[in-house]
């Protein structure tokens, strides 16, 4: 007879996985609306306004449109790969969340059981996130190649070169945080950021690793293929880049991946540099008891998502040679310097 | 009472593999190993070089999974990170620029290259022969836990294996410099 406790554990993991994937699947809906609204307001217009009050139902309308569009596979495409690559891009974007801690443990009412708000606490957490996150590039590359179109191929090639270049700087910028936390586990990294410096400033890594954070942010922007580094889908020169031949749901999968990548990057910034679910120290105790830690986490992530959207409508796009120069000649040496400084300070 | 028993039996049937840990591991290992071998064969037998590269990616993933079964999550993550995430991207990057139509015509295995297959069989025979004879088969693996391996690897690297570690880094540095020198345009 199986042990009831083990059964509950297994069931809990399944429930967590389902909940997290459901949330991630539906997250792009509000995010596309938000992005358009923010774009509109930055450019002094209203943004979507027709479907529902203030256009809130616009993403639903878009979703219905995408679902009923014809799914075109180009005649000369590599059919098998063409159909596979949106999924190859999308799966790692979800898989990353297996190790993300969303909050401290909470006690569930009715069954009176403490559950942790992460699916798995791996002792190689950050390495796992970076490794799996890097796989998304295959979807983009293969999508570009399989379309058998010049624009798509160029987009795919640009994406692969860009993502490999910036992955190095991204990884090295995380090393400083790992050195401070003395652990690769994301849960441990958040736990070391508890408390306050001098009673006022929160004990977050951003204050120990300002250079690391700036490198992380820039490299992460490049990894997510967003402006100012969105050269793989540069609409001015490449039509739409790697997804130019895609339509309908497959195109939607690529968009979903892109939005999830932005969320992942925001989540990672919060966990690595902004204390995860820890509240700022000046918040009074009574308020702190009222607000569960996960709300701090979500709030911080929301700020970052807003920041990334804000950047998109503020900055122009870089040239491709500038992109490579920034990655290899500026960010990589700086990230190595950051590791050196961190090492010297930790002695 | 009877209903309850039936209920538990049902759940037990669903999760039966979960509770026989060793059988479960064997099953996983066999799956990973089978996929790894099949994809490795696909690497050399598929005609399109892009498809070969994808098969190689699948194969490397299976090896990473086997590392996890060997209780070494760090090596698994590094395997995915370096081989799948970086090396294969560069492979594909180069392959994507090939003229695939011409490359597809020349295939690796068939047509008069039977000596390759013969060589392969010879190598396999050799491996089987040495393994059957060696003491490696009898070694009992220590039941290592999944925790703390990263720290152990780091400590071993910087104390017991410091010299090999340094030699490897110097070799890598030399290779790096050689690549830069060879990749540079001639300045006249």
PDB file of N, CA and C in Angstrom, chain A residues 99-145:
ATOM      1  N   UNK A  99      11.783  25.838 -11.438  1.00  0.00           N
ATOM      2  CA  UNK A  99      12.626  26.074 -10.279  1.00  0.00           C
ATOM      3  C   UNK A  99      12.491  27.488  -9.713  1.00  0.00           C
ATOM      4  N   UNK A 100      11.600  28.288 -10.290  1.00  0.00           N
ATOM      5  CA  UNK A 100      11.441  29.671  -9.813  1.00  0.00           C
ATOM      6  C   UNK A 100      10.662  29.689  -8.508  1.00  0.00           C
ATOM      7  N   UNK A 101      11.207  30.261  -7.428  1.00  0.00           N
ATOM      8  CA  UNK A 101      10.429  30.396  -6.191  1.00  0.00           C
ATOM      9  C   UNK A 101       9.579  31.659  -6.220  1.00  0.00           C
ATOM     10  N   UNK A 102       8.270  31.492  -6.068  1.00  0.00           N
ATOM     11  CA  UNK A 102       7.380  32.651  -6.143  1.00  0.00           C
ATOM     12  C   UNK A 102       7.163  33.293  -4.784  1.00  0.00           C
ATOM     13  N   UNK A 103       7.431  32.542  -3.730  1.00  0.00           N
ATOM     14  CA  UNK A 103       7.208  33.102  -2.414  1.00  0.00           C
ATOM     15  C   UNK A 103       7.644  32.119  -1.351  1.00  0.00           C
ATOM     16  N   UNK A 104       7.496  32.560  -0.104  1.00  0.00           N
ATOM     17  CA  UNK A 104       7.841  31.690   1.012  1.00  0.00           C
ATOM     18  C   UNK A 104       6.804  30.579   1.139  1.00  0.00           C
ATOM     19  N   UNK A 105       6.993  29.710   2.087  1.00  0.00           N
ATOM     20  CA  UNK A 105       5.993  28.662   2.285  1.00  0.00           C
ATOM     21  C   UNK A 105       4.691  29.277   2.815  1.00  0.00           C
ATOM     22  N   UNK A 106       3.576  28.728   2.393  1.00  0.00           N
ATOM     23  CA  UNK A 106       2.290  29.175   2.905  1.00  0.00           C
ATOM     24  C   UNK A 106       1.535  27.978   3.461  1.00  0.00           C
ATOM     25  N   UNK A 107       0.673  28.250   4.429  1.00  0.00           N
ATOM     26  CA  UNK A 107      -0.150  27.190   4.982  1.00  0.00           C
ATOM     27  C   UNK A 107      -1.506  27.234   4.305  1.00  0.00           C
ATOM     28  N   UNK A 108      -1.870  26.130   3.705  1.00  0.00           N
ATOM     29  CA  UNK A 108      -3.159  26.075   3.018  1.00  0.00           C
ATOM     30  C   UNK A 108      -4.257  25.817   4.039  1.00  0.00           C
ATOM     31  N   UNK A 109      -5.319  26.609   4.019  1.00  0.00           N
ATOM     32  CA  UNK A 109      -6.426  26.335   4.927  1.00  0.00           C
ATOM     33  C   UNK A 109      -7.112  25.008   4.570  1.00  0.00           C
ATOM     34  N   UNK A 110      -7.904  24.505   5.475  1.00  0.00           N
ATOM     35  CA  UNK A 110      -8.661  23.240   5.358  1.00  0.00           C
ATOM     36  C   UNK A 110      -7.768  22.018   5.535  1.00  0.00           C
ATOM     37  N   UNK A 111      -6.693  21.857   4.703  1.00  0.00           N
ATOM     38  CA  UNK A 111      -5.893  20.648   4.914  1.00  0.00           C
ATOM     39  C   UNK A 111      -4.733  20.913   5.859  1.00  0.00           C
ATOM     40  N   UNK A 112      -4.555  22.203   6.243  1.00  0.00           N
ATOM     41  CA  UNK A 112      -3.549  22.552   7.238  1.00  0.00           C
ATOM     42  C   UNK A 112      -2.176  21.993   6.895  1.00  0.00           C
ATOM     43  N   UNK A 113      -1.707  22.324   5.724  1.00  0.00           N
ATOM     44  CA  UNK A 113      -0.438  21.763   5.291  1.00  0.00           C
ATOM     45  C   UNK A 113       0.430  22.885   4.747  1.00  0.00           C
ATOM     46  N   UNK A 114       1.685  22.858   5.133  1.00  0.00           N
ATOM     47  CA  UNK A 114       2.613  23.869   4.619  1.00  0.00           C
ATOM     48  C   UNK A 114       3.057  23.478   3.216  1.00  0.00           C
ATOM     49  N   UNK A 115       2.883  24.405   2.267  1.00  0.00           N
ATOM     50  CA  UNK A 115       3.436  24.100   0.942  1.00  0.00           C
ATOM     51  C   UNK A 115       4.378  25.229   0.533  1.00  0.00           C
ATOM     52  N   UNK A 116       5.394  24.832  -0.224  1.00  0.00           N
ATOM     53  CA  UNK A 116       6.355  25.825  -0.694  1.00  0.00           C
ATOM     54  C   UNK A 116       5.908  26.320  -2.060  1.00  0.00           C
ATOM     55  N   UNK A 117       6.150  27.599  -2.326  1.00  0.00           N
ATOM     56  CA  UNK A 117       5.673  28.162  -3.584  1.00  0.00           C
ATOM     57  C   UNK A 117       6.715  28.040  -4.694  1.00  0.00           C
ATOM     58  N   UNK A 118       7.286  26.878  -4.811  1.00  0.00           N
ATOM     59  CA  UNK A 118       8.085  26.594  -5.989  1.00  0.00           C
ATOM     60  C   UNK A 118       7.897  25.134  -6.319  1.00  0.00           C
ATOM     61  N   UNK A 119       8.077  24.797  -7.608  1.00  0.00           N
ATOM     62  CA  UNK A 119       7.830  23.404  -7.994  1.00  0.00           C
ATOM     63  C   UNK A 119       8.978  22.529  -7.529  1.00  0.00           C
ATOM     64  N   UNK A 120      10.223  22.975  -7.761  1.00  0.00           N
ATOM     65  CA  UNK A 120      11.373  22.198  -7.294  1.00  0.00           C
ATOM     66  C   UNK A 120      12.483  23.153  -6.901  1.00  0.00           C
ATOM     67  N   UNK A 121      13.093  22.901  -5.755  1.00  0.00           N
ATOM     68  CA  UNK A 121      14.245  23.696  -5.351  1.00  0.00           C
ATOM     69  C   UNK A 121      15.494  22.904  -5.735  1.00  0.00           C
ATOM     70  N   UNK A 122      16.045  23.207  -6.908  1.00  0.00           N
ATOM     71  CA  UNK A 122      17.225  22.458  -7.335  1.00  0.00           C
ATOM     72  C   UNK A 122      18.457  23.125  -6.757  1.00  0.00           C
ATOM     73  N   UNK A 123      19.464  22.324  -6.462  1.00  0.00           N
ATOM     74  CA  UNK A 123      20.680  22.959  -5.963  1.00  0.00           C
ATOM     75  C   UNK A 123      21.524  23.522  -7.101  1.00  0.00           C
ATOM     76  N   UNK A 124      21.070  23.343  -8.339  1.00  0.00           N
ATOM     77  CA  UNK A 124      21.732  24.011  -9.455  1.00  0.00           C
ATOM     78  C   UNK A 124      20.750  24.962 -10.137  1.00  0.00           C
ATOM     79  N   UNK A 125      19.822  25.517  -9.344  1.00  0.00           N
ATOM     80  CA  UNK A 125      18.700  26.283  -9.890  1.00  0.00           C
ATOM     81  C   UNK A 125      19.055  27.293 -10.955  1.00  0.00           C
ATOM     82  N   UNK A 126      19.960  28.218 -10.633  1.00  0.00           N
ATOM     83  CA  UNK A 126      20.253  29.309 -11.566  1.00  0.00           C
ATOM     84  C   UNK A 126      20.881  28.770 -12.842  1.00  0.00           C
ATOM     85  N   UNK A 127      21.698  27.742 -12.700  1.00  0.00           N
ATOM     86  CA  UNK A 127      22.329  27.125 -13.875  1.00  0.00           C
ATOM     87  C   UNK A 127      21.260  26.490 -14.763  1.00  0.00           C
ATOM     88  N   UNK A 128      20.291  25.841 -14.116  1.00  0.00           N
ATOM     89  CA  UNK A 128      19.190  25.219 -14.857  1.00  0.00           C
ATOM     90  C   UNK A 128      18.407  26.262 -15.638  1.00  0.00           C
ATOM     91  N   UNK A 129      18.086  27.371 -14.961  1.00  0.00           N
ATOM     92  CA  UNK A 129      17.296  28.404 -15.622  1.00  0.00           C
ATOM     93  C   UNK A 129      18.034  28.937 -16.845  1.00  0.00           C
ATOM     94  N   UNK A 130      19.331  29.221 -16.673  1.00  0.00           N
ATOM     95  CA  UNK A 130      20.098  29.772 -17.792  1.00  0.00           C
ATOM     96  C   UNK A 130      20.252  28.749 -18.910  1.00  0.00           C
ATOM     97  N   UNK A 131      20.469  27.482 -18.544  1.00  0.00           N
ATOM     98  CA  UNK A 131      20.664  26.445 -19.560  1.00  0.00           C
ATOM     99  C   UNK A 131      19.390  26.223 -20.356  1.00  0.00           C
ATOM    100  N   UNK A 132      18.266  26.061 -19.646  1.00  0.00           N
ATOM    101  CA  UNK A 132      17.008  25.786 -20.345  1.00  0.00           C
ATOM    102  C   UNK A 132      16.558  27.019 -21.131  1.00  0.00           C
ATOM    103  N   UNK A 133      16.750  28.203 -20.507  1.00  0.00           N
ATOM    104  CA  UNK A 133      16.370  29.431 -21.203  1.00  0.00           C
ATOM    105  C   UNK A 133      17.104  29.578 -22.526  1.00  0.00           C
ATOM    106  N   UNK A 134      18.343  29.071 -22.570  1.00  0.00           N
ATOM    107  CA  UNK A 134      19.137  29.196 -23.791  1.00  0.00           C
ATOM    108  C   UNK A 134      18.647  28.327 -24.927  1.00  0.00           C
ATOM    109  N   UNK A 135      17.764  27.372 -24.628  1.00  0.00           N
ATOM    110  CA  UNK A 135      17.318  26.449 -25.674  1.00  0.00           C
ATOM    111  C   UNK A 135      16.299  27.095 -26.605  1.00  0.00           C
ATOM    112  N   UNK A 136      15.622  28.136 -26.082  1.00  0.00           N
ATOM    113  CA  UNK A 136      14.627  28.828 -26.907  1.00  0.00           C
ATOM    114  C   UNK A 136      15.191  29.221 -28.267  1.00  0.00           C
ATOM    115  N   UNK A 137      16.481  29.529 -28.301  1.00  0.00           N
ATOM    116  CA  UNK A 137      17.097  29.991 -29.541  1.00  0.00           C
ATOM    117  C   UNK A 137      16.934  28.975 -30.674  1.00  0.00           C
ATOM    118  N   UNK A 138      16.844  27.684 -30.336  1.00  0.00           N
ATOM    119  CA  UNK A 138      16.683  26.685 -31.394  1.00  0.00           C
ATOM    120  C   UNK A 138      15.368  26.869 -32.140  1.00  0.00           C
ATOM    121  N   UNK A 139      14.315  27.164 -31.389  1.00  0.00           N
ATOM    122  CA  UNK A 139      13.025  27.387 -32.042  1.00  0.00           C
ATOM    123  C   UNK A 139      13.130  28.513 -33.044  1.00  0.00           C
ATOM    124  N   UNK A 140      13.782  29.590 -32.619  1.00  0.00           N
ATOM    125  CA  UNK A 140      13.904  30.757 -33.485  1.00  0.00           C
ATOM    126  C   UNK A 140      14.785  30.444 -34.698  1.00  0.00           C
ATOM    127  N   UNK A 141      15.928  29.808 -34.446  1.00  0.00           N
ATOM    128  CA  UNK A 141      16.852  29.478 -35.537  1.00  0.00           C
ATOM    129  C   UNK A 141      16.209  28.526 -36.534  1.00  0.00           C
ATOM    130  N   UNK A 142      15.644  27.438 -36.011  1.00  0.00           N
ATOM    131  CA  UNK A 142      15.086  26.423 -36.903  1.00  0.00           C
ATOM    132  C   UNK A 142      13.852  26.951 -37.616  1.00  0.00           C
ATOM    133  N   UNK A 143      13.076  27.780 -36.914  1.00  0.00           N
ATOM    134  CA  UNK A 143      11.927  28.400 -37.572  1.00  0.00           C
ATOM    135  C   UNK A 143      12.385  29.225 -38.752  1.00  0.00           C
ATOM    136  N   UNK A 144      13.444  29.998 -38.531  1.00  0.00           N
ATOM    137  CA  UNK A 144      13.974  30.837 -39.605  1.00  0.00           C
ATOM    138  C   UNK A 144      14.522  30.008 -40.751  1.00  0.00           C
ATOM    139  N   UNK A 145      15.188  28.908 -40.402  1.00  0.00           N
ATOM    140  CA  UNK A 145      15.787  28.091 -41.454  1.00  0.00           C
ATOM    141  C   UNK A 145      14.718  27.299 -42.222  1.00  0.00           C
TER     142      UNK A 145
END
